[in-house]
Each structure stands twice: as structure tokens, then as C-alpha cells.
Amino acid sequence: MFEEVDYRGRKVLITAGADGLGLEMTRLFHRAGASVLICDISASRLEDAQRELPGLHTIVADVADEASVAAMFQAVQDKLGGLDILINNAGIAGPTGYVETLSKADWDRTLAVNITGQFLCARLAVPLLKQSRAGVMINLSSAAGHLGFPGRSAYSASKWAVVGFTKSLALELGAHGIRVNAILPGAVEGPRIRAVIDAKARTLGRPVEEIAAQYENQAALGRMVTARDIANMVLFNASEAAGNISGQAIAVDGFTQKLY
């Protein structure tokens, strides 16, 4: 299986790596032998991840806070001694509701985490990636980063921004041998998507079961994706097997053509 790829000697930073998609990525890179540092806003989740994965490096950080990101990259230097792979995974769901009902605070926070956080991390990662012989940056977007998403405009706008940011950096950094790609997950089964489904059902005044069925069947394959599906794509994309793939927005969504 591709999951058996060898990452020994590689230095990896995963933001929001202690829960959900990030934790699954952390598990795979750790199992593949990489030296991994993860951040999260929850100290308890980081402690749980360390107990599960001996040798894992962790730090509490908020990617939307410039000083917090600076402290995280000091930890990258201190604990990893450099960086080969940055996975910009941190993100929030943001508000659910039609645009006229949204608050500016919710809009601002969604963009602060989902795109400004990636900028703050990339800005400090690039000098380290330039020193690597195989620098890779992977930015997590979403199926909502290439499709409209009614009732989720803040989230969709932030995820479209990730794709533009990714393609621009791929052009900036290609001459340095650094590959930059975006991964666009579809609806990922788990507590986060279930919370979004509940919120959307309330917004629309429709049964939760009806909205859940729409999410489960919006892909041509007729199912949600799993955290392992996304982690496997990230593991592949960061490997030498993907050595000529850069500037791409790679959908892992079972061929989703419409978001509800």
C-alpha cells in the first residue's frame, strides 16, 4: 500500500494536527518515520496525540495570531532543526446562514483562520523550505473552494482564496524546487460536518435527516469521504512520487458537482 512510503529524515509541520483530518495526517506521517511537529489550539488534544504517538512534537498555537505563529516556527527550528513539508491544515467551519444574516466578526474570523493563517505560516516556512532538498507545501482548501456553497459564503470565499494563494505560490517558488498544491476535500464524515448539517437544517427550517441525505449523496460516488482518504492524498502529494505535481487544486470528493 502507498501508506508504507518511507519518510525517515523528513521534517513535517502540520497545523491543527491533533484532531480530525490533521490527526489522521499526523498518524500517517509519524508511522512513515517523519519527524513531525503539530500545533493545535487545544493543549489537551495535543497531550492525547503525544500519548498515542511517541516522539511527536507539539505546540499550542493559533494560526490566525502572528506572534503565536512566530513562536511555532521557533519551535520548528528548535525541535525539528528545519522544515521539508508544511501542511496548512488549520481551518474553521465559519458561520452558517444567508449573507444578510452574517456578522462581520464571524466573517473576519473565518478568513483570519482559513486564509490569513495559511499566509502567516507560509511566510515563515518558505525560507526553511528553500533550504530543503525537497520542499513541499500543501494547503487544505475544500470542494467549496471551486464550487458555490449557499448559506456558507464566508467558508467558501476563504477556501477559494486558498486555491488562488496556492497557485500563486507555486509560480513564485517553482524556481526553488518547492512544490505547492491545494487539496480540496469533499464532505468528510465526522463530528464537524454533522455540526454543519445541524446548523444548516436549523437555518433552512428543514429536517436534519433531509440535509444529511443531501450531503451524503452530493458526490457521484454517493458517499462522504473519510479522513483517511484525505490523509492518503496528502501523504502521496508530499512524496517523491508526486515530484512533478505543483500548482494544482486536487479534489478528493467523489466527484461533487453541487454543494447544498
GROMACS .gro file of C-alpha atoms in nm, residues 92-111 114 149-158 196 199-200 203-204:
model
   36
   92ILE     CA    1  -1.279   2.656   1.084
   93ALA     CA    2  -1.629   2.599   0.950
   94GLY     CA    3  -1.736   2.958   0.998
   95PRO     CA    4  -2.098   3.076   1.017
   96THR     CA    5  -2.396   2.913   0.851
   97GLY     CA    6  -2.662   3.150   0.719
   98TYR     CA    7  -2.753   3.369   0.426
   99VAL     CA    8  -2.519   3.662   0.369
  100GLU     CA    9  -2.757   3.926   0.508
  101THR     CA   10  -2.763   3.743   0.842
  102LEU     CA   11  -2.388   3.713   0.890
  103SER     CA   12  -2.189   3.925   1.132
  104LYS     CA   13  -1.865   4.092   1.029
  105ALA     CA   14  -1.695   3.931   1.329
  106ASP     CA   15  -1.781   3.582   1.205
  107TRP     CA   16  -1.674   3.671   0.851
  108ASP     CA   17  -1.344   3.817   0.972
  109ARG     CA   18  -1.263   3.521   1.195
  110THR     CA   19  -1.330   3.272   0.914
  111LEU     CA   20  -1.090   3.448   0.677
  114ASN     CA   21  -0.867   2.984   0.683
  149PHE     CA   22  -2.193   2.695  -0.135
  150PRO     CA   23  -2.526   2.860  -0.045
  151GLY     CA   24  -2.554   2.950   0.320
  152ARG     CA   25  -2.178   2.909   0.367
  153SER     CA   26  -2.040   3.213   0.182
  154ALA     CA   27  -1.768   3.302   0.435
  155TYR     CA   28  -1.628   2.950   0.430
  156SER     CA   29  -1.647   2.921   0.052
  157ALA     CA   30  -1.481   3.258  -0.003
  158SER     CA   31  -1.193   3.162   0.226
  196VAL     CA   32  -2.264   2.196   0.987
  199ALA     CA   33  -2.679   2.431   1.164
  200LYS     CA   34  -2.796   2.427   0.804
  203THR     CA   35  -3.123   2.782   0.907
  204LEU     CA   36  -3.348   2.631   0.641
   0.00000   0.00000   0.00000
